[in-house]
PDB file of C-alpha atoms and ligand atoms in Angstrom:
ATOM      1  CA  MET E 739     -20.521   8.235 -27.582  1.00 68.00           C
ATOM      2  CA  GLN E 740     -18.567   5.153 -26.559  1.00 96.00           C
ATOM      3  CA  VAL E 741     -17.739   4.862 -22.857  1.00 98.00           C
ATOM      4  CA  GLU E 742     -13.941   4.941 -23.238  1.00 98.00           C
ATOM      5  CA  GLU E 743     -14.174   8.097 -25.343  1.00 98.00           C
ATOM      6  CA  TYR E 744     -16.567   9.629 -22.800  1.00 98.00           C
ATOM      7  CA  LEU E 745     -14.171   8.944 -19.892  1.00 98.00           C
ATOM      8  CA  ASN E 746     -11.116  10.162 -21.820  1.00 98.00           C
ATOM      9  CA  LYS E 747     -12.860  13.404 -22.760  1.00 98.00           C
ATOM     10  CA  ILE E 748     -13.672  14.137 -19.121  1.00 98.00           C
ATOM     11  CA  ALA E 749     -10.105  13.316 -18.061  1.00 98.00           C
ATOM     12  CA  GLU E 750      -8.716  15.667 -20.687  1.00 96.00           C
ATOM     13  CA  SER E 751     -11.113  18.585 -20.273  1.00 96.00           C
ATOM     14  CA  GLU E 752     -12.621  18.581 -16.773  1.00 96.00           C
ATOM     15  CA  GLY E 753      -9.924  16.985 -14.624  1.00 96.00           C
ATOM     16  CA  THR E 754      -9.815  13.649 -12.854  1.00 98.00           C
ATOM     17  CA  VAL E 755     -12.767  11.321 -13.471  1.00 98.00           C
ATOM     18  CA  HIS E 756     -14.721   9.981 -10.498  1.00 98.00           C
ATOM     19  CA  LEU E 757     -15.967   6.389 -10.704  1.00 98.00           C
ATOM     20  CA  THR E 758     -18.419   4.985  -8.161  1.00 98.00           C
ATOM     21  CA  LEU E 759     -17.869   1.280  -7.466  1.00 98.00           C
ATOM     22  CA  ILE E 760     -20.867  -0.797  -6.472  1.00 97.00           C
ATOM     23  CA  ASP E 761     -20.375  -4.410  -5.402  1.00 96.00           C
ATOM     24  CA  PRO E 762     -23.620  -6.333  -6.121  1.00 96.00           C
ATOM     25  CA  ALA E 763     -22.832  -8.639  -3.180  1.00 94.00           C
ATOM     26  CA  SER E 764     -22.929  -5.791  -0.633  1.00 94.00           C
ATOM     27  CA  GLN E 765     -26.616  -4.753  -0.821  1.00 94.00           C
ATOM     28  CA  THR E 766     -29.884  -5.457  -2.595  1.00 96.00           C
ATOM     29  CA  PRO E 767     -30.324  -4.296  -6.222  1.00 97.00           C
ATOM     30  CA  ASP E 768     -32.749  -1.593  -5.044  1.00 98.00           C
ATOM     31  CA  GLN E 769     -30.247  -0.296  -2.497  1.00 97.00           C
ATOM     32  CA  ALA E 770     -27.499  -0.368  -5.152  1.00 97.00           C
ATOM     33  CA  ALA E 771     -29.698   1.733  -7.435  1.00 98.00           C
ATOM     34  CA  GLU E 772     -30.285   4.185  -4.585  1.00 97.00           C
ATOM     35  CA  ILE E 773     -26.516   4.568  -4.046  1.00 97.00           C
ATOM     36  CA  ALA E 774     -25.951   5.027  -7.804  1.00 98.00           C
ATOM     37  CA  HIS E 775     -28.674   7.668  -8.014  1.00 98.00           C
ATOM     38  CA  ALA E 776     -27.264   9.557  -5.020  1.00 98.00           C
ATOM     39  CA  ALA E 777     -23.751   9.332  -6.493  1.00 98.00           C
ATOM     40  CA  VAL E 778     -24.901  10.780  -9.806  1.00 98.00           C
ATOM     41  CA  LEU E 779     -26.577  13.666  -7.972  1.00 98.00           C
ATOM     42  CA  GLY E 780     -23.209  14.276  -6.291  1.00 98.00           C
ATOM     43  CA  GLY E 781     -21.433  14.445  -9.651  1.00 98.00           C
ATOM     44  CA  THR E 782     -19.898  11.008 -10.241  1.00 98.00           C
ATOM     45  CA  ASP E 783     -19.046  10.328 -13.892  1.00 98.00           C
ATOM     46  CA  ALA E 784     -19.867   6.616 -14.214  1.00 98.00           C
ATOM     47  CA  ILE E 785     -20.859   3.565 -12.191  1.00 98.00           C
ATOM     48  CA  MET E 786     -18.582   0.529 -11.956  1.00 98.00           C
ATOM     49  CA  VAL E 787     -20.305  -2.718 -10.994  1.00 98.00           C
ATOM     50  CA  GLY E 788     -18.451  -5.791  -9.765  1.00 96.00           C
ATOM     51  CA  GLY E 789     -16.574  -7.491  -6.952  1.00 90.00           C
ATOM     52  CA  SER E 790     -14.278 -10.340  -6.039  1.00 83.00           C
ATOM     53  CA  THR E 791     -16.789 -12.692  -4.425  1.00 82.00           C
ATOM     54  CA  GLY E 792     -20.426 -13.470  -5.216  1.00 77.00           C
ATOM     55  CA  ALA E 793     -20.924 -10.578  -7.634  1.00 78.00           C
ATOM     56  CA  GLY E 794     -22.097 -12.472 -10.732  1.00 82.00           C
ATOM     57  CA  GLY E 795     -25.166 -14.093 -12.253  1.00 89.00           C
ATOM     58  CA  VAL E 796     -28.730 -13.032 -11.502  1.00 93.00           C
ATOM     59  CA  LEU E 797     -27.671 -10.634  -8.730  1.00 95.00           C
ATOM     60  CA  LEU E 798     -25.358  -8.815 -11.158  1.00 97.00           C
ATOM     61  CA  ASP E 799     -28.056  -8.609 -13.846  1.00 97.00           C
ATOM     62  CA  GLN E 800     -30.692  -7.341 -11.421  1.00 97.00           C
ATOM     63  CA  THR E 801     -28.321  -4.799  -9.898  1.00 97.00           C
ATOM     64  CA  LEU E 802     -27.481  -3.380 -13.337  1.00 98.00           C
ATOM     65  CA  LEU E 803     -31.120  -3.265 -14.422  1.00 98.00           C
ATOM     66  CA  LYS E 804     -32.130  -1.395 -11.263  1.00 98.00           C
ATOM     67  CA  ILE E 805     -29.197   1.027 -11.568  1.00 98.00           C
ATOM     68  CA  LYS E 806     -30.123   1.753 -15.173  1.00 98.00           C
ATOM     69  CA  GLU E 807     -33.682   2.589 -14.099  1.00 98.00           C
ATOM     70  CA  ARG E 808     -32.311   5.328 -11.823  1.00 97.00           C
ATOM     71  CA  THR E 809     -29.471   6.879 -13.860  1.00 96.00           C
ATOM     72  CA  ASP E 810     -28.298   7.366 -17.421  1.00 95.00           C
ATOM     73  CA  LYS E 811     -24.590   7.573 -16.557  1.00 98.00           C
ATOM     74  CA  PRO E 812     -22.542   4.753 -18.121  1.00 98.00           C
ATOM     75  CA  THR E 813     -22.325   1.439 -16.272  1.00 98.00           C
ATOM     76  CA  ILE E 814     -18.992  -0.390 -16.509  1.00 98.00           C
ATOM     77  CA  LEU E 815     -18.424  -3.961 -15.400  1.00 98.00           C
ATOM     78  CA  PHE E 816     -15.490  -4.577 -13.044  1.00 98.00           C
ATOM     79  CA  PRO E 817     -15.433  -8.376 -13.122  1.00 97.00           C
ATOM     80  CA  GLY E 818     -13.775 -10.629 -10.557  1.00 95.00           C
ATOM     81  CA  ASN E 819     -13.894 -13.541 -12.987  1.00 95.00           C
ATOM     82  CA  ALA E 820     -15.760 -14.755 -16.111  1.00 95.00           C
ATOM     83  CA  SER E 821     -19.086 -14.749 -14.243  1.00 93.00           C
ATOM     84  CA  GLY E 822     -18.841 -10.970 -13.877  1.00 95.00           C
ATOM     85  CA  VAL E 823     -20.074 -10.338 -17.427  1.00 96.00           C
ATOM     86  CA  SER E 824     -23.608  -9.039 -18.036  1.00 96.00           C
ATOM     87  CA  LYS E 825     -25.268  -7.832 -21.212  1.00 96.00           C
ATOM     88  CA  HIS E 826     -27.041  -5.130 -19.200  1.00 97.00           C
ATOM     89  CA  ALA E 827     -23.892  -3.000 -18.767  1.00 98.00           C
ATOM     90  CA  ASP E 828     -22.622  -0.437 -21.262  1.00 98.00           C
ATOM     91  CA  ALA E 829     -18.961  -1.451 -21.071  1.00 98.00           C
ATOM     92  CA  ILE E 830     -16.537  -3.775 -19.311  1.00 98.00           C
ATOM     93  CA  PHE E 831     -13.061  -3.168 -17.963  1.00 98.00           C
ATOM     94  CA  PHE E 832     -11.545  -6.094 -19.836  1.00 98.00           C
ATOM     95  CA  MET E 833      -8.663  -6.594 -17.487  1.00 98.00           C
ATOM     96  CA  SER E 834      -5.757  -8.893 -16.814  1.00 98.00           C
ATOM     97  CA  LEU E 835      -4.299  -9.090 -13.310  1.00 98.00           C
ATOM     98  CA  LEU E 836      -0.731  -8.751 -14.528  1.00 98.00           C
ATOM     99  CA  ASN E 837       0.942  -9.507 -11.199  1.00 98.00           C
ATOM    100  CA  SER E 838      -1.106 -12.623 -10.410  1.00 98.00           C
ATOM    101  CA  ARG E 839       0.598 -15.972  -9.914  1.00 98.00           C
ATOM    102  CA  ASP E 840      -2.540 -17.715 -11.173  1.00 98.00           C
ATOM    103  CA  ILE E 841      -3.042 -17.997 -14.938  1.00 98.00           C
ATOM    104  CA  ASN E 842      -6.815 -18.014 -14.349  1.00 98.00           C
ATOM    105  CA  TYR E 843      -6.639 -14.282 -13.498  1.00 98.00           C
ATOM    106  CA  ILE E 844      -4.198 -13.429 -16.290  1.00 98.00           C
ATOM    107  CA  THR E 845      -5.823 -15.084 -19.326  1.00 98.00           C
ATOM    108  CA  THR E 846      -8.206 -17.989 -18.552  1.00 98.00           C
ATOM    109  CA  ASN E 847     -11.177 -16.050 -17.149  1.00 97.00           C
ATOM    110  CA  GLN E 848     -10.626 -13.557 -19.971  1.00 98.00           C
ATOM    111  CA  ALA E 849     -10.901 -16.327 -22.583  1.00 98.00           C
ATOM    112  CA  MET E 850     -14.019 -17.789 -20.937  1.00 97.00           C
ATOM    113  CA  GLY E 851     -15.660 -14.365 -20.711  1.00 97.00           C
ATOM    114  CA  ALA E 852     -14.633 -12.986 -24.115  1.00 98.00           C
ATOM    115  CA  PRO E 853     -17.285 -14.802 -26.214  1.00 97.00           C
ATOM    116  CA  VAL E 854     -19.972 -13.523 -23.834  1.00 96.00           C
ATOM    117  CA  VAL E 855     -18.685  -9.970 -24.243  1.00 97.00           C
ATOM    118  CA  TYR E 856     -18.629 -10.465 -28.032  1.00 97.00           C
ATOM    119  CA  LYS E 857     -22.218 -11.741 -28.194  1.00 97.00           C
ATOM    120  CA  SER E 858     -23.588  -9.119 -25.787  1.00 96.00           C
ATOM    121  CA  GLY E 859     -22.137  -6.207 -27.732  1.00 94.00           C
ATOM    122  CA  ILE E 860     -20.915  -4.375 -24.610  1.00 97.00           C
ATOM    123  CA  GLU E 861     -17.807  -2.252 -25.098  1.00 98.00           C
ATOM    124  CA  PRO E 862     -14.535  -3.800 -23.890  1.00 98.00           C
ATOM    125  CA  ILE E 863     -12.013  -1.327 -22.441  1.00 98.00           C
ATOM    126  CA  SER E 864      -8.629  -3.030 -22.203  1.00 98.00           C
ATOM    127  CA  MET E 865      -6.962  -2.625 -18.834  1.00 98.00           C
ATOM    128  CA  ALA E 866      -3.820  -3.700 -17.013  1.00 98.00           C
ATOM    129  CA  TYR E 867      -4.774  -4.447 -13.411  1.00 98.00           C
ATOM    130  CA  ILE E 868      -1.954  -4.204 -10.880  1.00 99.00           C
ATOM    131  CA  ILE E 869      -2.418  -4.908  -7.173  1.00 98.00           C
ATOM    132  CA  VAL E 870      -0.279  -3.123  -4.611  1.00 98.00           C
ATOM    133  CA  GLU E 871       0.065  -3.792  -0.859  1.00 98.00           C
ATOM    134  CA  PRO E 872      -2.035  -4.344   1.193  1.00 98.00           C
ATOM    135  CA  GLY E 873      -4.178  -5.745  -1.657  1.00 98.00           C
ATOM    136  CA  GLY E 874      -7.211  -6.760   0.415  1.00 97.00           C
ATOM    137  CA  THR E 875      -9.654  -9.443  -0.670  1.00 96.00           C
ATOM    138  CA  VAL E 876      -8.932  -9.024  -4.365  1.00 96.00           C
ATOM    139  CA  GLY E 877      -5.217  -9.550  -3.740  1.00 97.00           C
ATOM    140  CA  TRP E 878      -5.937 -12.823  -1.960  1.00 97.00           C
ATOM    141  CA  VAL E 879      -8.562 -14.071  -4.405  1.00 96.00           C
ATOM    142  CA  GLY E 880      -6.445 -13.099  -7.414  1.00 97.00           C
ATOM    143  CA  ASP E 881      -3.297 -14.651  -5.887  1.00 98.00           C
ATOM    144  CA  ALA E 882      -1.380 -11.445  -6.585  1.00 98.00           C
ATOM    145  CA  LYS E 883       2.325 -11.137  -5.946  1.00 98.00           C
ATOM    146  CA  LEU E 884       1.625  -7.802  -4.248  1.00 98.00           C
ATOM    147  CA  ILE E 885       3.757  -4.852  -5.333  1.00 98.00           C
ATOM    148  CA  PRO E 886       5.465  -3.501  -2.176  1.00 98.00           C
ATOM    149  CA  LYS E 887       4.025  -0.026  -1.553  1.00 97.00           C
ATOM    150  CA  HIS E 888       7.463   1.628  -1.463  1.00 97.00           C
ATOM    151  CA  LYS E 889       8.718   0.009  -4.695  1.00 98.00           C
ATOM    152  CA  PRO E 890       7.247   2.251  -7.406  1.00 98.00           C
ATOM    153  CA  GLU E 891       9.726   0.862  -9.934  1.00 98.00           C
ATOM    154  CA  LEU E 892       7.985  -2.527  -9.792  1.00 98.00           C
ATOM    155  CA  ALA E 893       4.593  -0.913 -10.493  1.00 98.00           C
ATOM    156  CA  VAL E 894       6.233   1.008 -13.348  1.00 98.00           C
ATOM    157  CA  ALA E 895       7.584  -2.240 -14.824  1.00 98.00           C
ATOM    158  CA  TYR E 896       4.123  -3.872 -14.830  1.00 98.00           C
ATOM    159  CA  ALA E 897       2.445  -0.708 -16.129  1.00 98.00           C
ATOM    160  CA  LEU E 898       4.898  -0.503 -19.014  1.00 98.00           C
ATOM    161  CA  ALA E 899       4.341  -4.181 -19.795  1.00 98.00           C
ATOM    162  CA  GLY E 900       0.590  -3.541 -19.938  1.00 98.00           C
ATOM    163  CA  LYS E 901       1.080  -0.527 -22.182  1.00 98.00           C
ATOM    164  CA  TYR E 902       3.357  -2.436 -24.548  1.00 98.00           C
ATOM    165  CA  LEU E 903       0.819  -5.280 -24.649  1.00 98.00           C
ATOM    166  CA  GLY E 904      -1.683  -2.739 -25.968  1.00 98.00           C
ATOM    167  CA  MET E 905      -3.796  -2.090 -22.884  1.00 98.00           C
ATOM    168  CA  HIS E 906      -5.253   1.431 -22.874  1.00 95.00           C
ATOM    169  CA  TYR E 907      -5.925   1.757 -19.162  1.00 98.00           C
ATOM    170  CA  THR E 908      -3.832   0.870 -16.108  1.00 98.00           C
ATOM    171  CA  TYR E 909      -5.456   0.359 -12.695  1.00 98.00           C
ATOM    172  CA  LEU E 910      -3.315   0.663  -9.556  1.00 98.00           C
ATOM    173  CA  GLU E 911      -5.298  -1.133  -6.861  1.00 98.00           C
ATOM    174  CA  ALA E 912      -4.524  -1.040  -3.119  1.00 98.00           C
ATOM    175  CA  GLY E 913      -7.541  -3.271  -2.374  1.00 98.00           C
ATOM    176  CA  SER E 914     -11.031  -2.336  -1.307  1.00 97.00           C
ATOM    177  CA  GLY E 915     -11.062  -0.834   2.173  1.00 97.00           C
ATOM    178  CA  ALA E 916      -7.264  -0.420   2.305  1.00 98.00           C
ATOM    179  CA  ASP E 917      -6.003   1.707   5.214  1.00 97.00           C
ATOM    180  CA  LEU E 918      -4.149   3.946   2.790  1.00 97.00           C
ATOM    181  CA  PRO E 919      -4.254   4.308  -0.997  1.00 98.00           C
ATOM    182  CA  VAL E 920      -1.331   3.802  -3.368  1.00 98.00           C
ATOM    183  CA  THR E 921       1.394   6.377  -2.625  1.00 98.00           C
ATOM    184  CA  PRO E 922       1.670   9.610  -4.666  1.00 98.00           C
ATOM    185  CA  GLU E 923       5.235   8.573  -5.548  1.00 98.00           C
ATOM    186  CA  MET E 924       3.987   5.361  -7.165  1.00 98.00           C
ATOM    187  CA  ILE E 925       1.104   7.140  -8.936  1.00 98.00           C
ATOM    188  CA  GLY E 926       3.488   9.775 -10.321  1.00 98.00           C
ATOM    189  CA  ALA E 927       6.096   7.264 -11.464  1.00 98.00           C
ATOM    190  CA  VAL E 928       3.506   5.132 -13.262  1.00 98.00           C
ATOM    191  CA  LYS E 929       1.766   8.083 -14.916  1.00 98.00           C
ATOM    192  CA  HIS E 930       5.138   9.374 -16.111  1.00 98.00           C
ATOM    193  CA  VAL E 931       5.755   6.248 -18.220  1.00 98.00           C
ATOM    194  CA  LEU E 932       2.128   5.840 -19.318  1.00 98.00           C
ATOM    195  CA  GLY E 933       2.052   9.216 -21.066  1.00 97.00           C
ATOM    196  CA  ASP E 934      -1.380   9.630 -22.670  1.00 95.00           C
ATOM    197  CA  ASN E 935      -2.598   6.202 -21.513  1.00 97.00           C
ATOM    198  CA  LYS E 936      -5.068   6.560 -18.692  1.00 98.00           C
ATOM    199  CA  LEU E 937      -4.296   5.719 -15.065  1.00 98.00           C
ATOM    200  CA  ILE E 938      -7.002   4.634 -12.622  1.00 99.00           C
ATOM    201  CA  VAL E 939      -6.304   4.595  -8.876  1.00 98.00           C
ATOM    202  CA  GLY E 940      -8.474   2.882  -6.284  1.00 98.00           C
ATOM    203  CA  GLY E 941      -8.533   1.346  -2.836  1.00 98.00           C
ATOM    204  CA  GLY E 942      -8.606   3.302   0.428  1.00 98.00           C
ATOM    205  CA  ILE E 943      -9.715   6.711  -0.907  1.00 98.00           C
ATOM    206  CA  ARG E 944     -12.185   8.115   1.650  1.00 98.00           C
ATOM    207  CA  ASP E 945     -12.066  11.911   1.517  1.00 98.00           C
ATOM    208  CA  GLY E 946     -11.519  14.893  -0.736  1.00 98.00           C
ATOM    209  CA  GLU E 947      -8.003  15.532   0.500  1.00 98.00           C
ATOM    210  CA  THR E 948      -6.824  12.023  -0.356  1.00 98.00           C
ATOM    211  CA  ALA E 949      -8.627  12.101  -3.698  1.00 98.00           C
ATOM    212  CA  LYS E 950      -6.903  15.389  -4.519  1.00 98.00           C
ATOM    213  CA  MET E 951      -3.519  13.953  -3.588  1.00 98.00           C
ATOM    214  CA  CYS E 952      -4.070  11.069  -6.032  1.00 98.00           C
ATOM    215  CA  ALA E 953      -5.264  13.455  -8.760  1.00 98.00           C
ATOM    216  CA  LEU E 954      -2.325  15.829  -8.320  1.00 98.00           C
ATOM    217  CA  ALA E 955       0.089  12.889  -8.377  1.00 98.00           C
ATOM    218  CA  GLY E 956      -1.206  11.875 -11.818  1.00 98.00           C
ATOM    219  CA  ALA E 957      -4.379   9.777 -11.496  1.00 98.00           C
ATOM    220  CA  ASP E 958      -6.680  10.305 -14.485  1.00 98.00           C
ATOM    221  CA  MET E 959      -9.517   8.533 -12.683  1.00 98.00           C
ATOM    222  CA  ILE E 960     -10.205   7.588  -9.082  1.00 98.00           C
ATOM    223  CA  VAL E 961     -12.501   4.868  -7.792  1.00 98.00           C
ATOM    224  CA  THR E 962     -14.360   4.894  -4.494  1.00 98.00           C
ATOM    225  CA  GLY E 963     -16.528   2.088  -3.167  1.00 97.00           C
ATOM    226  CA  THR E 964     -16.314   1.319   0.554  1.00 96.00           C
ATOM    227  CA  ILE E 965     -16.791   4.895   1.771  1.00 96.00           C
ATOM    228  CA  LEU E 966     -20.100   5.103  -0.110  1.00 93.00           C
ATOM    229  CA  GLU E 967     -21.371   1.889   1.469  1.00 90.00           C
ATOM    230  CA  GLU E 968     -20.524   3.394   4.866  1.00 92.00           C
ATOM    231  CA  SER E 969     -21.777   6.923   4.213  1.00 94.00           C
ATOM    232  CA  SER E 970     -25.128   8.194   5.481  1.00 94.00           C
ATOM    233  CA  ASN E 971     -25.126  10.939   2.824  1.00 98.00           C
ATOM    234  CA  VAL E 972     -23.713   9.553  -0.429  1.00 98.00           C
ATOM    235  CA  THR E 973     -24.451  12.697  -2.459  1.00 98.00           C
ATOM    236  CA  ALA E 974     -22.535  14.932  -0.022  1.00 98.00           C
ATOM    237  CA  LYS E 975     -19.591  12.519   0.086  1.00 98.00           C
ATOM    238  CA  ILE E 976     -19.395  12.365  -3.707  1.00 98.00           C
ATOM    239  CA  GLU E 977     -19.619  16.169  -3.902  1.00 98.00           C
ATOM    240  CA  GLU E 978     -16.640  16.362  -1.522  1.00 98.00           C
ATOM    241  CA  LEU E 979     -14.616  13.915  -3.657  1.00 98.00           C
ATOM    242  CA  VAL E 980     -15.598  15.347  -7.036  1.00 98.00           C
ATOM    243  CA  SER E 981     -14.998  18.986  -6.099  1.00 98.00           C
ATOM    244  CA  ALA E 982     -11.501  18.016  -4.912  1.00 98.00           C
ATOM    245  CA  ILE E 983     -10.454  16.433  -8.220  1.00 98.00           C
ATOM    246  CA  LYS E 984     -12.071  18.545 -10.940  1.00 96.00           C
ATOM    247  CA  LYS E 985     -10.346  21.549 -12.499  1.00 87.00           C
TER     248      LYS E 985
HETATM  249  C1  1GP A1048     -11.724  -1.572  -5.004  1.00 89.27           C
HETATM  250  O1  1GP A1048     -10.352   0.201  -5.737  1.00 89.27           O
HETATM  251  C2  1GP A1048     -11.650  -0.142  -5.429  1.00 89.27           C
HETATM  252  O2  1GP A1048     -11.505  -2.407  -6.074  1.00 89.27           O
HETATM  253  C3  1GP A1048     -12.303   0.780  -4.430  1.00 89.27           C
HETATM  254  O3  1GP A1048     -11.720   0.678  -3.160  1.00 89.27           O
HETATM  255  O4  1GP A1048     -13.626   0.244  -1.630  1.00 89.27           O
HETATM  256  O5  1GP A1048     -11.501   1.210  -0.752  1.00 89.27           O
HETATM  257  O6  1GP A1048     -13.021   2.570  -2.167  1.00 89.27           O
HETATM  258  P1  1GP A1048     -12.514   1.205  -1.844  1.00 89.27           P
END
């Protein structure tokens, strides 16, 4: 089964999908594989691999290879730029940072990376990427004109633009390690216009209660990264998150 179909099926039958984000720059490939393995034991649905700084090249390849030794859940690239492509993943979130001021993050990195995706045969999943306040490192690196957190109508406008441009997924990003995630009001307003298109929410989700709030507001998928890097028991933390968002 293709990865997009796999994720959509879970979203439609089991409830909100949980995605574990691993940044190759944050630990060794062996440690990344250990986190992925523990996350799968806790019930995560897939492993996203990527980051904004220093997450490409050999380190990315080695991280994916080690993760694939420890789990058979799908691996999905979450690239910060064209160097975030690896043939060792199953799929890639082929994304455009719609609210960037820098054309490199809207189309140029995509053009430079596309032939690599084509040759490697990994599955591209088209995605509108929208960064909301506070935005964190990715907001700075991607030169995003941050969506104010209490202006859901601006997120709706970008999400609709992504949908009309043919993107299947929309990612509302508050930035890794954000104090608070995107508001339920913004999640609900965006999901309302997306209809059957899938909505991913990430940035600042640390516990089951917050994950549930995002799921109830309309998130089809949630992403957690930082809390797993900080957690002494990754499996237990994932169990807490997953049990809060599944039907
Ligand atoms: C970052 O949305 C993801 O791109 C995950 O954020 O690290 O805060 O979980 P956290």
